[in-house]
Amino acid sequence: MQRLNSTVRPDHGKKLEAIGLSFWQWDNYWKEDVCYRFTAAQVDEIEAATEELHRLCVQAVSYAIEHNRLDELQIPRSFHAAIKASFEQNDFSLYGRFDLAYDGIHPPKMLEYNADTPTSILESAVAQWYWMEEVFSEDDQFNSLHERLVERWKTLVDEPVIHFASIADNEEDWVAITYLMETALQAGKQVVHIEVEQIGWDAQQKIFVDTQGAPIKCLFKLYPWEWMMREDFGVYVAQSKTRFVEPMWKSVLSCKGILPLLWELFPNHPNLLEAHFDAPHGLKAYAKKPLFSREGANIELHQDATLLHHSNGGPYGVEGHVYQALVNLPCFDGMYPVIGSWVVGGEAAGMCIREDITPITTNMSYFVPHVFR
């Protein structure tokens, strides 16, 4: 694993905008003056760890449901039965992304699993692939995301029309959902975009409807389950005939409370970090993470009772915290990279890298492409 200097394409901005990555300049988000190079063996290790972690996570969901642990994850009880049904029916899941600590030497360690609403999908699937073809054409890339997404949509055979919902006036979400709609189109689906705020409810049919009053039979929602469950319309979700992507059982994984459950079930697993509810329980170095923290917000890193780093900018923490053993991220030229390892249909499908000047990855962290040889 190396961090290399790279030649910036003179027209890279136009090329990024041409594929739809409109916010590439925001705070220098897209960085192609550097890249990360891995060996084929290292990529194999990341791929294997990703599939193993997904398998463990699915087992942890089953355990949380069967042993009445959903309360600890701050999931409202009115949704417990629907989550159980969603899991037992094996409701369709499209994708997710693990955040992994990896230095190329030691086994990858799971930091968290964004199994509900991961973004950075266009830049992972398309932008870095085109960059590699132009700049590092003799190398390869761990990236079958686009093909896997298209093929995964095809397995949803009984849903010819899919509605895609995102928040109004959020450019990052718009870029992600536009790309995902394109993958569904390539799979032969009809797609309809709707803003979350525009979704209606048909009480007679017990189904959500779009602005034309048409039933939303299948809804891809780039909107977190923990928010949906607490919205005014959340009372209708559990009784709705609408199929949701990601499914309701993924709400168990979108909560960081899954981390101590994983450690409870699989202690000392090489890809897991020790984690606990409510207190460090003897950990000298740990990350204190709100259960529903997003984009690195309100996270604290502690070492021997000293606060090393913290991130602000979010409303999280009142819901409770988990305490996860602190892992030392590798540092290259003063930058700390985190691997984003993608899962499509339960299988590893590619990766991306976000790096920052601190060990806490946030929405302001840089996206850096990768290759391997």
PDB file of C-alpha atoms in Angstrom, residues 74-187:
ATOM      1  CA  GLN A  74     -32.803   3.008  19.806  1.00  0.00           C
ATOM      2  CA  ILE A  75     -35.154   1.492  17.234  1.00  0.00           C
ATOM      3  CA  PRO A  76     -38.772   2.346  18.146  1.00  0.00           C
ATOM      4  CA  ARG A  77     -40.747  -0.681  19.294  1.00  0.00           C
ATOM      5  CA  SER A  78     -43.504   0.049  16.799  1.00  0.00           C
ATOM      6  CA  PHE A  79     -41.068  -1.076  14.072  1.00  0.00           C
ATOM      7  CA  HIS A  80     -39.708  -4.240  15.681  1.00  0.00           C
ATOM      8  CA  ALA A  81     -42.252  -6.612  14.140  1.00  0.00           C
ATOM      9  CA  ALA A  82     -41.843  -5.080  10.682  1.00  0.00           C
ATOM     10  CA  ILE A  83     -38.049  -5.362  10.923  1.00  0.00           C
ATOM     11  CA  LYS A  84     -38.368  -9.012  11.891  1.00  0.00           C
ATOM     12  CA  ALA A  85     -40.679  -9.668   8.934  1.00  0.00           C
ATOM     13  CA  SER A  86     -38.359  -7.794   6.559  1.00  0.00           C
ATOM     14  CA  PHE A  87     -35.390  -9.886   7.650  1.00  0.00           C
ATOM     15  CA  GLU A  88     -37.207 -13.216   7.604  1.00  0.00           C
ATOM     16  CA  GLN A  89     -38.540 -12.465   4.109  1.00  0.00           C
ATOM     17  CA  ASN A  90     -34.987 -11.647   3.009  1.00  0.00           C
ATOM     18  CA  ASP A  91     -36.205  -8.356   1.549  1.00  0.00           C
ATOM     19  CA  PHE A  92     -34.166  -7.159  -1.434  1.00  0.00           C
ATOM     20  CA  SER A  93     -31.006  -5.215  -0.607  1.00  0.00           C
ATOM     21  CA  LEU A  94     -28.981  -3.308  -3.186  1.00  0.00           C
ATOM     22  CA  TYR A  95     -25.753  -2.088  -1.628  1.00  0.00           C
ATOM     23  CA  GLY A  96     -23.735  -0.893   1.344  1.00  0.00           C
ATOM     24  CA  ARG A  97     -20.237   0.318   2.197  1.00  0.00           C
ATOM     25  CA  PHE A  98     -17.878  -0.714   4.970  1.00  0.00           C
ATOM     26  CA  ASP A  99     -15.409   1.806   6.330  1.00  0.00           C
ATOM     27  CA  LEU A 100     -12.208  -0.081   7.075  1.00  0.00           C
ATOM     28  CA  ALA A 101      -8.905   0.760   8.731  1.00  0.00           C
ATOM     29  CA  TYR A 102      -6.109  -0.853   6.727  1.00  0.00           C
ATOM     30  CA  ASP A 103      -2.371  -0.309   6.456  1.00  0.00           C
ATOM     31  CA  GLY A 104      -1.484  -3.041   3.983  1.00  0.00           C
ATOM     32  CA  ILE A 105       0.166  -5.119   6.710  1.00  0.00           C
ATOM     33  CA  HIS A 106      -2.385  -5.944   9.396  1.00  0.00           C
ATOM     34  CA  PRO A 107      -5.892  -7.352   8.780  1.00  0.00           C
ATOM     35  CA  PRO A 108      -8.552  -4.783   7.797  1.00  0.00           C
ATOM     36  CA  LYS A 109     -10.572  -3.586  10.781  1.00  0.00           C
ATOM     37  CA  MET A 110     -14.234  -2.603  10.572  1.00  0.00           C
ATOM     38  CA  LEU A 111     -14.875   0.968  11.665  1.00  0.00           C
ATOM     39  CA  GLU A 112     -18.558   0.948  10.717  1.00  0.00           C
ATOM     40  CA  TYR A 113     -21.024  -0.207   8.065  1.00  0.00           C
ATOM     41  CA  ASN A 114     -23.078   2.299   6.112  1.00  0.00           C
ATOM     42  CA  ALA A 115     -25.571  -0.287   4.966  1.00  0.00           C
ATOM     43  CA  ASP A 116     -28.517   2.064   4.446  1.00  0.00           C
ATOM     44  CA  THR A 117     -27.635   5.299   2.609  1.00  0.00           C
ATOM     45  CA  PRO A 118     -24.020   5.278   1.370  1.00  0.00           C
ATOM     46  CA  THR A 119     -23.046   7.973  -1.109  1.00  0.00           C
ATOM     47  CA  SER A 120     -19.694   8.499  -2.963  1.00  0.00           C
ATOM     48  CA  ILE A 121     -21.081   5.945  -5.402  1.00  0.00           C
ATOM     49  CA  LEU A 122     -20.601   7.811  -8.709  1.00  0.00           C
ATOM     50  CA  GLU A 123     -17.015   8.739  -7.926  1.00  0.00           C
ATOM     51  CA  SER A 124     -16.300   5.163  -6.806  1.00  0.00           C
ATOM     52  CA  ALA A 125     -17.959   3.360  -9.707  1.00  0.00           C
ATOM     53  CA  VAL A 126     -17.239   5.693 -12.623  1.00  0.00           C
ATOM     54  CA  ALA A 127     -14.980   8.684 -11.920  1.00  0.00           C
ATOM     55  CA  GLN A 128     -12.007   6.793 -10.526  1.00  0.00           C
ATOM     56  CA  TRP A 129     -12.351   4.110 -13.214  1.00  0.00           C
ATOM     57  CA  TYR A 130     -12.116   6.643 -16.041  1.00  0.00           C
ATOM     58  CA  TRP A 131      -9.196   8.297 -14.238  1.00  0.00           C
ATOM     59  CA  MET A 132      -7.353   4.965 -14.075  1.00  0.00           C
ATOM     60  CA  GLU A 133      -7.919   4.241 -17.767  1.00  0.00           C
ATOM     61  CA  GLU A 134      -6.296   7.566 -18.663  1.00  0.00           C
ATOM     62  CA  VAL A 135      -3.541   7.869 -16.079  1.00  0.00           C
ATOM     63  CA  PHE A 136      -2.660   4.345 -14.905  1.00  0.00           C
ATOM     64  CA  SER A 137      -3.815   2.235 -17.834  1.00  0.00           C
ATOM     65  CA  GLU A 138      -1.283  -0.511 -17.099  1.00  0.00           C
ATOM     66  CA  ASP A 139      -2.631  -0.980 -13.585  1.00  0.00           C
ATOM     67  CA  ASP A 140      -5.948  -2.415 -12.433  1.00  0.00           C
ATOM     68  CA  GLN A 141      -8.612  -1.291  -9.983  1.00  0.00           C
ATOM     69  CA  PHE A 142     -10.807  -3.118  -7.481  1.00  0.00           C
ATOM     70  CA  ASN A 143     -14.023  -1.925  -9.063  1.00  0.00           C
ATOM     71  CA  SER A 144     -16.909  -3.894 -10.548  1.00  0.00           C
ATOM     72  CA  LEU A 145     -19.477  -1.601  -8.971  1.00  0.00           C
ATOM     73  CA  HIS A 146     -21.321  -0.455 -12.070  1.00  0.00           C
ATOM     74  CA  GLU A 147     -21.777  -3.911 -13.545  1.00  0.00           C
ATOM     75  CA  ARG A 148     -22.777  -5.375 -10.174  1.00  0.00           C
ATOM     76  CA  LEU A 149     -25.393  -2.665  -9.562  1.00  0.00           C
ATOM     77  CA  VAL A 150     -26.993  -3.192 -12.968  1.00  0.00           C
ATOM     78  CA  GLU A 151     -27.084  -6.955 -12.496  1.00  0.00           C
ATOM     79  CA  ARG A 152     -28.461  -6.609  -8.986  1.00  0.00           C
ATOM     80  CA  TRP A 153     -31.396  -4.476 -10.184  1.00  0.00           C
ATOM     81  CA  LYS A 154     -32.204  -7.182 -12.733  1.00  0.00           C
ATOM     82  CA  THR A 155     -32.885  -9.660  -9.924  1.00  0.00           C
ATOM     83  CA  LEU A 156     -35.773  -7.460  -8.759  1.00  0.00           C
ATOM     84  CA  VAL A 157     -37.899  -9.096 -11.430  1.00  0.00           C
ATOM     85  CA  ASP A 158     -41.344  -8.224 -10.066  1.00  0.00           C
ATOM     86  CA  GLU A 159     -40.731  -4.458  -9.894  1.00  0.00           C
ATOM     87  CA  PRO A 160     -40.731  -2.875 -13.391  1.00  0.00           C
ATOM     88  CA  VAL A 161     -41.087   0.670 -11.991  1.00  0.00           C
ATOM     89  CA  ILE A 162     -38.881   2.034  -9.215  1.00  0.00           C
ATOM     90  CA  HIS A 163     -39.341   5.402  -7.529  1.00  0.00           C
ATOM     91  CA  PHE A 164     -36.170   7.090  -6.273  1.00  0.00           C
ATOM     92  CA  ALA A 165     -36.481   9.540  -3.382  1.00  0.00           C
ATOM     93  CA  SER A 166     -33.948  12.047  -2.076  1.00  0.00           C
ATOM     94  CA  ILE A 167     -33.988  15.277  -0.094  1.00  0.00           C
ATOM     95  CA  ALA A 168     -34.593  18.500  -2.009  1.00  0.00           C
ATOM     96  CA  ASP A 169     -31.617  20.821  -2.553  1.00  0.00           C
ATOM     97  CA  ASN A 170     -28.919  18.333  -1.544  1.00  0.00           C
ATOM     98  CA  GLU A 171     -26.477  18.145  -4.429  1.00  0.00           C
ATOM     99  CA  GLU A 172     -24.449  15.218  -3.128  1.00  0.00           C
ATOM    100  CA  ASP A 173     -27.592  13.121  -2.725  1.00  0.00           C
ATOM    101  CA  TRP A 174     -28.853  14.235  -6.142  1.00  0.00           C
ATOM    102  CA  VAL A 175     -25.620  13.128  -7.821  1.00  0.00           C
ATOM    103  CA  ALA A 176     -25.752   9.741  -6.095  1.00  0.00           C
ATOM    104  CA  ILE A 177     -29.404   9.060  -6.810  1.00  0.00           C
ATOM    105  CA  THR A 178     -29.142  10.205 -10.445  1.00  0.00           C
ATOM    106  CA  TYR A 179     -26.371   7.685 -10.978  1.00  0.00           C
ATOM    107  CA  LEU A 180     -28.291   4.904  -9.237  1.00  0.00           C
ATOM    108  CA  MET A 181     -31.325   5.667 -11.413  1.00  0.00           C
ATOM    109  CA  GLU A 182     -29.082   5.240 -14.451  1.00  0.00           C
ATOM    110  CA  THR A 183     -27.988   1.796 -13.251  1.00  0.00           C
ATOM    111  CA  ALA A 184     -31.642   0.812 -12.843  1.00  0.00           C
ATOM    112  CA  LEU A 185     -32.428   2.108 -16.335  1.00  0.00           C
ATOM    113  CA  GLN A 186     -29.615  -0.011 -17.747  1.00  0.00           C
ATOM    114  CA  ALA A 187     -31.206  -2.974 -15.971  1.00  0.00           C
TER     115      ALA A 187
END
